[in-house]
Amino acid sequence: MKVGVSFISSDYPLEETIQKIDEGIADYIHVDVMDGNFVSTKNFEIADIKKMFKQTNKPLDVHLMVCSPNKYVRDLAKIPSVEYITIHYESHRRPIDVINMIKHTGKKVGIAINPETKVSHIVPLLSHVDQVLVMSVKPGAGGQKFMDSVLYKVETLKELREENNYKYVINIDGGINADTISLAKESGVDMVVSGSYICKSSDFDERIKLLKEC
Ligand code: DX5
Ligand code: ZN
């Protein structure tokens, strides 16, 4: 199981949190970007992200919880460690345009769906994406309870991938911890995002190891 670590809810200062993730065994640093519009909280500008990840080694899995994801693409694509740029299906009138824009930069592209959004909405996009991010909490904050009602979507996404030979990885985001990881695993995800369970602990790697080995 691949693990991306989200650092927005941590017991440590931001810089120290990122350093601890970067030096450890996580597969990705999951970068949650919030604009105060698509979700009520606002956090980083592109300039902050550039500065934060100048010295890091891990690949970045960027999760754009913003209303105009197209405005972020060009600058994000210039950051070498960015591997995935994921936009929300609900954030743009023509997600396919933003997907194509991201693909043109050479970066991998992801599509995220809110807990209430059905897979049927993104079926036309599935052949174009490298990642589907299934939200298992309402986007906007760390530390929320895992919604197991979204797990059927992972199963559907797996079936669709098999039937059509699609290439995306399935990632799940929100409320992943020692109790919920087995549910995620059983549903068939390739990757999980975990935030507060890791960053509010004294030993990040011990917890990441537990998720990875599940
Ligand atoms: C929610 C974010 C998540 C979140 C994960 O809006 O996209 O990445 O921070 O944190 P936990 O694991 O605490 O739910
Ligand atoms: Zn996220």
mmCIF file of C-alpha atoms and ligand atoms in Angstrom:
data_model
loop_
_atom_site.group_PDB
_atom_site.id
_atom_site.type_symbol
_atom_site.label_atom_id
_atom_site.label_comp_id
_atom_site.label_asym_id
_atom_site.label_seq_id
_atom_site.Cartn_x
_atom_site.Cartn_y
_atom_site.Cartn_z
ATOM 1 C CA MET A 1 0.000 0.000 0.000
ATOM 2 C CA LYS A 2 1.375 3.399 -0.971
ATOM 3 C CA VAL A 3 0.981 6.181 1.596
ATOM 4 C CA GLY A 4 0.856 9.926 1.009
ATOM 5 C CA VAL A 5 1.060 12.102 4.107
ATOM 6 C CA SER A 6 -1.038 15.256 4.444
ATOM 7 C CA PHE A 7 0.552 17.794 6.779
ATOM 8 C CA ILE A 8 -2.277 20.295 7.389
ATOM 9 C CA SER A 9 -3.164 18.981 10.826
ATOM 10 C CA SER A 10 -0.018 18.389 12.808
ATOM 11 C CA ASP A 11 1.272 18.692 16.365
ATOM 12 C CA TYR A 12 4.510 20.191 15.034
ATOM 13 C CA PRO A 13 5.389 23.451 13.278
ATOM 14 C CA LEU A 14 4.927 23.332 9.501
ATOM 15 C CA GLU A 15 8.586 23.219 8.543
ATOM 16 C CA GLU A 16 9.387 20.489 11.052
ATOM 17 C CA THR A 17 6.361 18.443 9.947
ATOM 18 C CA ILE A 18 7.424 18.548 6.304
ATOM 19 C CA GLN A 19 10.992 17.683 7.227
ATOM 20 C CA LYS A 20 9.877 14.681 9.277
ATOM 21 C CA ILE A 21 7.747 13.381 6.394
ATOM 22 C CA ASP A 22 10.494 14.034 3.884
ATOM 23 C CA GLU A 23 13.106 12.115 5.880
ATOM 24 C CA GLY A 24 10.807 9.159 6.495
ATOM 25 C CA ILE A 25 9.229 6.268 4.620
ATOM 26 C CA ALA A 26 6.162 7.963 3.103
ATOM 27 C CA ASP A 27 5.716 7.461 -0.645
ATOM 28 C CA TYR A 28 4.309 10.942 -1.259
ATOM 29 C CA ILE A 29 3.852 14.261 0.440
ATOM 30 C CA HIS A 30 0.172 15.080 -0.095
ATOM 31 C CA VAL A 31 -0.158 18.846 -0.491
ATOM 32 C CA ASP A 32 -3.655 20.138 0.315
ATOM 33 C CA VAL A 33 -4.264 23.511 -1.305
ATOM 34 C CA MET A 34 -7.387 25.394 -0.162
ATOM 35 C CA ASP A 35 -8.589 28.725 -1.511
ATOM 36 C CA GLY A 36 -11.227 29.779 1.044
ATOM 37 C CA ASN A 37 -13.814 29.521 -1.714
ATOM 38 C CA PHE A 38 -14.190 25.902 -2.868
ATOM 39 C CA VAL A 39 -13.686 25.102 0.827
ATOM 40 C CA SER A 40 -14.019 27.608 3.638
ATOM 41 C CA THR A 41 -10.376 27.482 4.766
ATOM 42 C CA LYS A 42 -7.603 29.221 2.884
ATOM 43 C CA ASN A 43 -4.007 28.080 3.198
ATOM 44 C CA PHE A 44 -1.189 28.166 0.631
ATOM 45 C CA GLU A 45 -0.378 30.231 -2.413
ATOM 46 C CA ILE A 46 1.841 28.750 -5.121
ATOM 47 C CA ALA A 47 4.754 30.853 -3.845
ATOM 48 C CA ASP A 48 4.414 29.194 -0.417
ATOM 49 C CA ILE A 49 4.461 25.750 -1.998
ATOM 50 C CA LYS A 50 7.566 26.580 -4.022
ATOM 51 C CA LYS A 51 9.340 27.751 -0.885
ATOM 52 C CA MET A 52 8.192 24.835 1.284
ATOM 53 C CA PHE A 53 9.446 22.162 -1.097
ATOM 54 C CA LYS A 54 12.689 23.629 -2.322
ATOM 55 C CA GLN A 55 14.791 21.209 -0.297
ATOM 56 C CA THR A 56 12.539 18.144 -0.139
ATOM 57 C CA ASN A 57 13.079 14.841 -1.931
ATOM 58 C CA LYS A 58 9.709 13.140 -1.935
ATOM 59 C CA PRO A 59 7.324 13.358 -4.879
ATOM 60 C CA LEU A 60 4.399 15.696 -4.295
ATOM 61 C CA ASP A 61 0.773 14.679 -4.713
ATOM 62 C CA VAL A 62 -0.973 18.050 -4.984
ATOM 63 C CA HIS A 63 -4.687 18.142 -4.091
ATOM 64 C CA LEU A 64 -6.296 21.346 -5.327
ATOM 65 C CA MET A 65 -9.390 22.224 -3.308
ATOM 66 C CA VAL A 66 -9.859 25.467 -5.225
ATOM 67 C CA CYS A 67 -12.449 27.037 -7.504
ATOM 68 C CA SER A 68 -10.231 27.877 -10.449
ATOM 69 C CA PRO A 69 -7.726 25.017 -10.608
ATOM 70 C CA ASN A 70 -6.660 26.123 -14.103
ATOM 71 C CA LYS A 71 -5.013 29.195 -12.558
ATOM 72 C CA TYR A 72 -2.604 27.033 -10.553
ATOM 73 C CA VAL A 73 -1.467 24.608 -13.225
ATOM 74 C CA ARG A 74 1.283 26.543 -14.995
ATOM 75 C CA ASP A 75 3.124 27.515 -11.840
ATOM 76 C CA LEU A 76 2.712 24.158 -10.140
ATOM 77 C CA ALA A 77 4.073 22.387 -13.189
ATOM 78 C CA LYS A 78 7.310 24.332 -12.798
ATOM 79 C CA ILE A 79 7.996 22.685 -9.439
ATOM 80 C CA PRO A 80 10.137 19.637 -10.251
ATOM 81 C CA SER A 81 8.992 17.463 -7.341
ATOM 82 C CA VAL A 82 5.305 17.745 -8.270
ATOM 83 C CA GLU A 83 4.201 14.356 -9.627
ATOM 84 C CA TYR A 84 0.394 14.548 -9.517
ATOM 85 C CA ILE A 85 -1.863 17.572 -9.838
ATOM 86 C CA THR A 86 -5.373 16.600 -8.744
ATOM 87 C CA ILE A 87 -8.408 18.794 -9.330
ATOM 88 C CA HIS A 88 -11.944 18.379 -8.028
ATOM 89 C CA TYR A 89 -14.662 17.338 -10.458
ATOM 90 C CA GLU A 90 -16.964 19.772 -8.613
ATOM 91 C CA SER A 91 -14.601 22.723 -8.987
ATOM 92 C CA HIS A 92 -14.824 23.490 -12.691
ATOM 93 C CA ARG A 93 -17.486 23.576 -15.393
ATOM 94 C CA ARG A 94 -15.269 21.746 -17.844
ATOM 95 C CA PRO A 95 -12.887 19.541 -15.873
ATOM 96 C CA ILE A 96 -11.660 17.944 -19.117
ATOM 97 C CA ASP A 97 -10.126 21.282 -20.161
ATOM 98 C CA VAL A 98 -8.103 21.496 -16.950
ATOM 99 C CA ILE A 99 -7.158 17.819 -17.241
ATOM 100 C CA ASN A 100 -5.809 18.440 -20.736
ATOM 101 C CA MET A 101 -3.991 21.522 -19.548
ATOM 102 C CA ILE A 102 -2.249 19.503 -16.816
ATOM 103 C CA LYS A 103 -1.395 16.692 -19.242
ATOM 104 C CA HIS A 104 0.230 19.181 -21.578
ATOM 105 C CA THR A 105 2.656 20.182 -18.837
ATOM 106 C CA GLY A 106 3.869 16.591 -18.610
ATOM 107 C CA LYS A 107 2.636 16.154 -15.024
ATOM 108 C CA LYS A 108 0.314 13.346 -13.991
ATOM 109 C CA VAL A 109 -3.293 14.347 -13.490
ATOM 110 C CA GLY A 110 -5.861 13.315 -10.885
ATOM 111 C CA ILE A 111 -9.602 13.830 -10.501
ATOM 112 C CA ALA A 112 -11.061 14.048 -6.987
ATOM 113 C CA ILE A 113 -14.698 13.416 -6.060
ATOM 114 C CA ASN A 114 -16.506 14.657 -2.971
ATOM 115 C CA PRO A 115 -18.318 12.094 -0.793
ATOM 116 C CA GLU A 116 -21.694 12.903 -2.389
ATOM 117 C CA THR A 117 -20.452 12.803 -6.008
ATOM 118 C CA LYS A 118 -21.186 9.612 -7.907
ATOM 119 C CA VAL A 119 -18.621 7.822 -10.076
ATOM 120 C CA SER A 120 -21.044 8.030 -13.021
ATOM 121 C CA HIS A 121 -20.260 11.758 -13.303
ATOM 122 C CA ILE A 122 -16.567 11.143 -13.972
ATOM 123 C CA VAL A 123 -16.866 8.137 -16.276
ATOM 124 C CA PRO A 124 -16.099 10.239 -19.394
ATOM 125 C CA LEU A 125 -12.909 11.472 -17.706
ATOM 126 C CA LEU A 126 -11.537 8.135 -16.586
ATOM 127 C CA SER A 127 -9.555 7.354 -19.723
ATOM 128 C CA HIS A 128 -7.735 10.695 -19.342
ATOM 129 C CA VAL A 129 -6.531 10.559 -15.739
ATOM 130 C CA ASP A 130 -3.644 8.978 -13.842
ATOM 131 C CA GLN A 131 -5.315 9.085 -10.432
ATOM 132 C CA VAL A 132 -8.831 9.089 -9.000
ATOM 133 C CA LEU A 133 -8.982 10.550 -5.500
ATOM 134 C CA VAL A 134 -12.024 9.358 -3.579
ATOM 135 C CA MET A 135 -12.782 11.736 -0.710
ATOM 136 C CA SER A 136 -13.767 9.864 2.437
ATOM 137 C CA VAL A 137 -14.436 13.105 4.332
ATOM 138 C CA LYS A 138 -15.892 16.449 3.321
ATOM 139 C CA PRO A 139 -12.920 18.386 1.868
ATOM 140 C CA GLY A 140 -11.566 21.295 3.854
ATOM 141 C CA ALA A 141 -10.130 19.992 7.112
ATOM 142 C CA GLY A 142 -8.045 17.214 8.601
ATOM 143 C CA GLY A 143 -9.082 15.099 11.563
ATOM 144 C CA GLN A 144 -12.599 14.171 10.410
ATOM 145 C CA LYS A 145 -14.282 10.784 10.690
ATOM 146 C CA PHE A 146 -13.858 8.314 7.822
ATOM 147 C CA MET A 147 -17.065 7.808 5.782
ATOM 148 C CA ASP A 148 -17.274 4.160 4.872
ATOM 149 C CA SER A 149 -20.289 4.959 2.668
ATOM 150 C CA VAL A 150 -17.842 5.993 -0.092
ATOM 151 C CA LEU A 151 -16.145 2.593 -0.334
ATOM 152 C CA TYR A 152 -18.517 1.241 -2.974
ATOM 153 C CA LYS A 153 -17.086 3.879 -5.307
ATOM 154 C CA VAL A 154 -13.630 2.343 -5.022
ATOM 155 C CA GLU A 155 -15.064 -1.005 -6.040
ATOM 156 C CA THR A 156 -16.834 0.554 -9.037
ATOM 157 C CA LEU A 157 -13.639 2.335 -10.076
ATOM 158 C CA LYS A 158 -11.723 -0.935 -9.895
ATOM 159 C CA GLU A 159 -14.288 -2.708 -12.057
ATOM 160 C CA LEU A 160 -14.301 0.088 -14.625
ATOM 161 C CA ARG A 161 -10.510 0.041 -14.755
ATOM 162 C CA GLU A 162 -10.431 -3.690 -15.359
ATOM 163 C CA GLU A 163 -13.190 -3.652 -17.989
ATOM 164 C CA ASN A 164 -11.676 -0.780 -19.950
ATOM 165 C CA ASN A 165 -7.994 -1.213 -19.289
ATOM 166 C CA TYR A 166 -7.732 2.251 -17.736
ATOM 167 C CA LYS A 167 -4.488 3.183 -16.060
ATOM 168 C CA TYR A 168 -5.407 5.349 -13.060
ATOM 169 C CA VAL A 169 -4.418 4.611 -9.490
ATOM 170 C CA ILE A 170 -7.179 4.787 -6.884
ATOM 171 C CA ASN A 171 -6.388 6.925 -3.868
ATOM 172 C CA ILE A 172 -8.574 7.646 -0.836
ATOM 173 C CA ASP A 173 -8.353 10.773 1.311
ATOM 174 C CA GLY A 174 -9.652 11.516 4.786
ATOM 175 C CA GLY A 175 -9.908 9.760 8.138
ATOM 176 C CA ILE A 176 -7.377 7.031 7.390
ATOM 177 C CA ASN A 177 -5.914 5.511 10.555
ATOM 178 C CA ALA A 178 -5.136 2.110 12.111
ATOM 179 C CA ASP A 179 -8.858 1.269 12.308
ATOM 180 C CA THR A 180 -9.982 2.382 8.851
ATOM 181 C CA ILE A 181 -6.987 1.275 6.766
ATOM 182 C CA SER A 182 -8.271 -2.297 6.507
ATOM 183 C CA LEU A 183 -11.604 -1.077 5.075
ATOM 184 C CA ALA A 184 -9.726 0.981 2.482
ATOM 185 C CA LYS A 185 -7.465 -1.939 1.660
ATOM 186 C CA GLU A 186 -10.354 -4.396 1.271
ATOM 187 C CA SER A 187 -12.157 -2.051 -1.106
ATOM 188 C CA GLY A 188 -9.100 -2.156 -3.384
ATOM 189 C CA VAL A 189 -7.375 1.246 -3.210
ATOM 190 C CA ASP A 190 -3.772 1.459 -4.444
ATOM 191 C CA MET A 191 -2.866 4.360 -2.252
ATOM 192 C CA VAL A 192 -4.117 6.226 0.833
ATOM 193 C CA VAL A 193 -3.693 9.726 2.190
ATOM 194 C CA SER A 194 -3.289 10.046 5.920
ATOM 195 C CA GLY A 195 -2.861 13.272 7.862
ATOM 196 C CA SER A 196 -3.629 13.687 11.540
ATOM 197 C CA TYR A 197 -3.065 10.004 12.346
ATOM 198 C CA ILE A 198 0.563 10.455 11.254
ATOM 199 C CA CYS A 199 1.328 14.079 12.072
ATOM 200 C CA LYS A 200 -0.220 14.063 15.511
ATOM 201 C CA SER A 201 2.002 11.222 16.666
ATOM 202 C CA SER A 202 5.492 11.056 18.146
ATOM 203 C CA ASP A 203 6.751 8.555 15.565
ATOM 204 C CA PHE A 204 5.594 9.266 12.011
ATOM 205 C CA ASP A 205 7.364 6.287 10.463
ATOM 206 C CA GLU A 206 5.953 3.767 12.914
ATOM 207 C CA ARG A 207 2.437 4.801 11.865
ATOM 208 C CA ILE A 208 3.236 5.004 8.158
ATOM 209 C CA LYS A 209 4.735 1.508 8.400
ATOM 210 C CA LEU A 210 1.546 0.201 9.952
ATOM 211 C CA LEU A 211 -0.534 1.635 7.075
ATOM 212 C CA LYS A 212 1.870 0.390 4.435
ATOM 213 C CA GLU A 213 1.968 -3.140 5.791
ATOM 214 C CA CYS A 214 -1.761 -3.493 6.121
HETATM 215 C C1 DX5 B 1 -9.217 17.060 3.630
HETATM 216 C C2 DX5 B 1 -7.832 16.885 3.057
HETATM 217 C C3 DX5 B 1 -7.129 15.674 3.562
HETATM 218 C C4 DX5 B 1 -6.916 15.666 5.043
HETATM 219 C C5 DX5 B 1 -6.423 14.347 5.525
HETATM 220 O O1 DX5 B 1 -9.747 18.213 3.114
HETATM 221 O O2 DX5 B 1 -7.909 16.781 1.659
HETATM 222 O O3 DX5 B 1 -5.951 15.439 2.835
HETATM 223 O O4 DX5 B 1 -6.075 16.675 5.477
HETATM 224 O O5 DX5 B 1 -6.305 14.418 6.902
HETATM 225 P P1 DX5 B 1 -6.864 13.304 7.899
HETATM 226 O O6 DX5 B 1 -6.087 12.056 7.637
HETATM 227 O O7 DX5 B 1 -6.604 13.889 9.253
HETATM 228 O O8 DX5 B 1 -8.321 13.131 7.612
HETATM 229 ZN ZN ZN B 2 -6.203 15.988 0.524
#
